Short mmCIF file of C-alpha atoms in Angstrom, two decimals:
data_model
loop_
_atom_site.label_atom_id
_atom_site.label_comp_id
_atom_site.label_asym_id
_atom_site.label_seq_id
_atom_site.Cartn_x
_atom_site.Cartn_y
_atom_site.Cartn_z
CA UNK A 165 36.25 97.66 126.50
CA UNK A 166 38.84 99.70 128.38
CA UNK A 167 37.06 103.04 127.87
CA UNK A 168 35.44 104.59 124.78
CA UNK A 169 36.00 102.58 121.63
CA UNK A 170 34.87 102.88 118.06
CA UNK A 171 34.88 100.51 115.09
CA UNK A 172 37.17 101.08 112.13
CA UNK A 173 36.97 99.92 108.55
CA UNK A 174 38.26 96.39 108.04
CA UNK A 175 40.11 97.12 104.84
CA UNK A 176 39.88 98.52 101.36
CA UNK A 177 39.89 95.38 99.26
CA UNK A 178 37.02 93.04 98.57
CA UNK A 179 37.41 89.46 99.73
CA UNK A 180 35.87 86.11 98.97
CA UNK A 181 34.92 85.20 102.51
CA UNK A 182 31.70 86.10 104.28
CA UNK A 183 31.34 89.27 106.35
CA UNK A 184 30.53 87.19 109.42
CA UNK A 185 34.04 85.74 109.22
CA UNK A 186 35.76 89.10 109.37
CA UNK A 187 37.31 90.03 112.71
CA UNK A 188 35.78 92.84 114.67
CA UNK A 189 38.08 95.89 114.60
CA UNK A 190 38.07 98.36 117.49
CA UNK A 191 40.11 101.42 118.37
CA UNK A 192 40.25 102.98 121.84
CA UNK A 193 40.49 106.75 121.84
CA UNK A 194 42.18 107.11 125.24
CA UNK A 195 44.98 105.25 127.06
CA UNK A 196 43.72 101.88 128.34
CA UNK A 197 45.00 100.69 131.75
CA UNK A 198 46.98 97.50 131.30
CA UNK A 199 44.98 95.39 133.74
CA UNK A 200 41.77 96.34 131.93
CA UNK A 201 43.23 95.28 128.60
CA UNK A 202 44.28 91.92 130.03
CA UNK A 203 40.77 91.31 131.40
CA UNK A 204 39.18 92.15 128.05
CA UNK A 205 41.53 89.84 126.18
CA UNK A 206 41.01 86.96 128.61
CA UNK A 207 37.22 87.19 128.22
CA UNK A 208 37.31 87.58 124.46
CA UNK A 209 39.62 84.60 124.01
CA UNK A 210 37.20 82.45 126.03
CA UNK A 211 34.27 83.72 123.97
CA UNK A 212 36.03 83.08 120.65
CA UNK A 213 36.93 79.55 121.70
CA UNK A 214 33.31 78.89 122.72
CA UNK A 215 31.94 80.34 119.48
CA UNK A 216 30.16 83.22 121.23
CA UNK A 217 32.17 86.03 119.63
CA UNK A 218 34.06 86.85 116.46
CA UNK A 219 37.79 87.38 116.33
CA UNK A 220 38.94 90.82 117.47
CA UNK A 221 41.73 93.17 116.43
CA UNK A 222 41.99 95.90 119.06
CA UNK A 223 44.06 99.05 118.48
CA UNK A 224 44.95 101.08 121.54
CA UNK A 225 47.54 102.95 123.58
CA UNK A 226 48.60 102.34 127.18
CA UNK A 227 49.76 104.79 129.83
CA UNK A 228 53.57 104.67 130.25
CA UNK A 229 54.52 101.27 131.70
CA UNK A 230 56.82 98.28 131.37
CA UNK A 231 55.61 94.76 130.76
CA UNK A 232 57.49 91.57 131.57
CA UNK A 233 57.03 88.56 129.33
CA UNK A 234 57.58 84.96 130.34
CA UNK A 235 61.31 85.15 129.48
CA UNK A 236 62.00 88.45 131.27
CA UNK A 237 65.26 88.53 133.26
CA UNK A 238 65.35 90.55 136.51
CA UNK A 239 68.67 92.16 135.57
CA UNK A 240 67.10 93.61 132.42
CA UNK A 241 64.87 95.88 134.51
CA UNK A 242 67.44 98.64 134.88
CA UNK A 243 65.25 101.24 136.62
CA UNK A 244 62.56 99.36 138.57
CA UNK A 245 61.11 102.52 140.13
CA UNK A 246 60.81 104.51 136.91
CA UNK A 247 57.44 103.16 135.73
CA UNK A 248 54.86 100.59 136.80
CA UNK A 249 55.84 97.04 135.84
CA UNK A 250 53.17 94.52 134.80
CA UNK A 251 53.52 90.78 134.36
CA UNK A 252 52.10 90.21 130.90
CA UNK A 253 51.82 86.44 130.46
CA UNK A 254 52.91 86.78 126.83
CA UNK A 255 56.11 85.45 125.33
CA UNK A 256 59.20 87.62 125.26
CA UNK A 257 61.07 89.78 127.74
CA UNK A 258 60.73 93.39 128.93
CA UNK A 259 59.19 96.05 126.73
CA UNK A 260 57.78 99.52 127.08
CA UNK A 261 54.27 100.73 126.23
CA UNK A 262 53.08 104.30 126.24
CA UNK A 263 51.31 107.11 124.39
CA UNK A 264 52.37 107.51 120.78
CA UNK A 265 52.82 103.77 120.36
CA UNK A 266 50.16 101.76 118.54
CA UNK A 267 49.49 98.55 120.43
CA UNK A 268 47.69 95.92 118.35
CA UNK A 269 46.05 93.08 120.26
CA UNK A 270 45.13 90.30 117.84
CA UNK A 271 42.63 87.75 119.16
CA UNK A 272 42.51 85.31 116.26
CA UNK A 273 41.24 81.75 116.03
CA UNK A 274 44.15 79.71 114.73
CA UNK A 275 41.87 76.68 114.44
CA UNK A 276 40.48 78.37 111.31
CA UNK A 277 43.97 79.23 110.07
CA UNK A 278 47.19 77.32 110.72
CA UNK A 279 47.86 75.75 114.09
CA UNK A 280 51.49 76.75 113.99
CA UNK A 281 52.82 79.22 116.56
CA UNK A 282 56.03 80.03 114.68
CA UNK A 283 54.10 80.65 111.50
CA UNK A 284 51.72 82.94 113.40
CA UNK A 285 54.61 85.01 114.78
CA UNK A 286 56.10 85.19 111.27
CA UNK A 287 52.72 86.37 109.96
CA UNK A 288 52.62 89.14 112.58
CA UNK A 289 56.10 90.21 111.47
CA UNK A 290 55.02 90.11 107.82
CA UNK A 291 51.92 92.17 108.63
CA UNK A 292 54.11 94.79 110.31
CA UNK A 293 56.66 94.83 107.50
CA UNK A 294 53.98 95.34 104.84
CA UNK A 295 52.33 98.04 106.91
CA UNK A 296 55.55 100.00 107.35
CA UNK A 297 56.33 99.63 103.65
CA UNK A 298 53.29 101.84 103.01
CA UNK A 299 55.38 104.65 104.52
CA UNK A 300 58.55 103.75 102.57
CA UNK A 301 60.14 102.13 105.62
CA UNK A 302 62.33 99.11 104.85
CA UNK A 303 61.70 96.97 107.92
CA UNK A 304 63.17 93.50 108.24
CA UNK A 305 63.28 90.32 110.33
CA UNK A 306 66.47 89.23 112.01
CA UNK A 307 67.37 85.65 112.98
CA UNK A 308 67.32 85.23 116.74
CA UNK A 309 65.61 88.59 117.28
CA UNK A 310 61.81 88.57 117.34
CA UNK A 311 60.32 91.82 116.14
CA UNK A 312 60.89 94.16 113.23
CA UNK A 313 64.08 96.13 112.64
CA UNK A 314 65.45 98.98 110.52
CA UNK A 315 69.08 99.51 109.55
CA UNK A 316 70.53 102.83 110.75
CA UNK A 317 73.38 103.88 108.44
CA UNK A 318 73.19 107.32 110.07
CA UNK A 319 74.47 105.85 113.36
CA UNK A 320 77.98 104.59 114.20
CA UNK A 321 78.61 100.95 113.35
CA UNK A 322 78.92 98.30 116.02
CA UNK A 323 82.42 97.38 117.30
CA UNK A 324 82.55 94.42 114.90
CA UNK A 325 81.83 96.71 111.97
CA UNK A 326 78.27 95.56 111.36
CA UNK A 327 75.61 98.25 110.90
CA UNK A 328 73.60 99.39 113.86
CA UNK A 329 69.93 98.47 113.75
CA UNK A 330 66.98 99.83 115.71
CA UNK A 331 63.78 98.04 116.67
CA UNK A 332 60.65 99.77 115.41
CA UNK A 333 58.08 97.13 116.37
CA UNK A 334 57.89 94.51 119.12
CA UNK A 335 55.98 91.23 119.04
CA UNK A 336 54.84 89.09 121.94
CA UNK A 337 51.98 86.60 121.85
CA UNK A 338 50.20 84.01 123.89
CA UNK A 339 48.16 81.12 122.51
CA UNK A 340 45.41 79.43 124.51
CA UNK A 341 43.55 76.51 122.98
CA UNK A 342 44.71 77.84 119.58
CA UNK A 343 43.24 81.31 120.11
CA UNK A 344 45.83 84.10 120.15
CA UNK A 345 46.07 87.20 122.26
CA UNK A 346 48.52 90.02 122.94
CA UNK A 347 50.20 90.82 119.61
CA UNK A 348 52.45 93.65 118.51
CA UNK A 349 53.35 97.28 119.12
CA UNK A 350 54.62 99.80 116.56
CA UNK A 351 56.42 102.94 117.64
CA UNK A 352 54.88 105.97 115.97
CA UNK A 353 55.89 108.79 118.34
CA UNK A 354 56.41 107.45 121.87
CA UNK A 355 58.80 108.91 124.44
CA UNK A 356 61.84 106.83 123.50
CA UNK A 357 63.70 107.92 126.66
CA UNK A 358 61.58 105.47 128.68
CA UNK A 359 63.39 102.57 127.00
CA UNK A 360 66.43 103.50 129.10
CA UNK A 361 64.74 101.85 132.07
CA UNK A 362 64.95 98.36 130.55
CA UNK A 363 67.00 96.24 128.19
CA UNK A 364 64.33 96.09 125.47
CA UNK A 365 63.53 92.49 124.65
CA UNK A 366 66.86 91.51 126.22
CA UNK A 367 68.88 93.02 123.36
CA UNK A 368 71.55 95.51 124.44
CA UNK A 369 73.54 95.87 121.19
CA UNK A 370 70.85 97.68 119.24
CA UNK A 371 68.50 100.55 119.93
CA UNK A 372 64.85 101.45 119.54
CA UNK A 373 63.36 103.93 117.09
CA UNK A 374 59.99 105.26 115.96
CA UNK A 375 58.48 106.44 112.70
CA UNK A 376 58.78 110.07 113.76
CA UNK A 377 62.36 109.46 114.93
CA UNK A 378 63.04 108.19 111.39
CA UNK A 379 61.78 111.53 110.04
CA UNK A 380 58.32 110.38 108.97
CA UNK A 381 55.31 112.52 109.94
CA UNK A 382 53.03 109.49 110.38
CA UNK A 383 50.02 109.64 112.70
CA UNK A 384 48.28 106.84 114.56
CA UNK A 385 45.32 107.25 112.20
CA UNK A 386 47.60 106.83 109.18
CA UNK A 387 49.02 103.66 110.69
CA UNK A 388 45.59 102.28 111.59
CA UNK A 389 44.43 102.58 107.98
CA UNK A 390 47.50 100.78 106.70
CA UNK A 391 47.15 98.03 109.30
CA UNK A 392 43.56 97.36 108.25
CA UNK A 393 44.51 97.12 104.58
CA UNK A 394 47.57 94.92 104.96
CA UNK A 395 45.83 92.58 107.41
CA UNK A 396 43.81 91.23 104.51
CA UNK A 397 46.96 90.55 102.48
CA UNK A 398 48.50 88.38 105.20
CA UNK A 399 45.70 86.75 107.14
CA UNK A 400 42.74 86.39 104.78
CA UNK A 401 44.54 83.95 102.42
CA UNK A 402 45.10 81.74 105.47
CA UNK A 403 41.35 81.32 105.92
CA UNK A 404 40.79 80.60 102.24
CA UNK A 405 43.59 78.01 102.16
CA UNK A 406 42.42 76.35 105.37
CA UNK A 407 38.92 75.95 103.96
CA UNK A 408 40.23 74.51 100.70
CA UNK A 409 42.26 71.92 102.59
CA UNK A 410 39.19 70.96 104.64
CA UNK A 411 37.05 70.25 101.57
#
């Protein structure tokens, strides 16, 4: 699966659903080439749909690259020769991936949850917000801006007087036959200068930050632990509720 991988603990809390229903969790220790990650996701989605495999949450890093979502605009690729550009097939516009950024690919069966794409995106945002709260980061949603944002009172206000905000996590998903893939990325300590080559997610008025840029000495391992714990808070109740409604 894109190089050496290892399992990680699912979470710290006990749950009332069977172990066989828990997603498989994997972490890749080295940067995973983007085309390899796409191939793994495509196969796993097919296997989940056919009932051959469990859901999968895959934590990884990519080498430095740009990805173009289905809404990417050519003019938003400001420096086309700076890094390799990959067509992602996910929703969204241009974004950057690279070392120091935790990419989370969530291959989840929405047939066992809620068949609602907007709700799923909101759940990914909620998962990210709860995870960052473990590190005392107040991250928030913004209408019309997919992803997770932090207010930057330490930066000059915008021309209209509103506070400047930076994006700390990006979200882009694809759903096939109600099985999800792609997911989210959280900036821990990436090279933020690479964002100068694109208009991130098509938004020019605000910037991009990372946990280390915010002054927090968080590691990828710290973040992985928090992600595993908060996953249960957001996504496990969905399974329980879906089963109750089916009875």
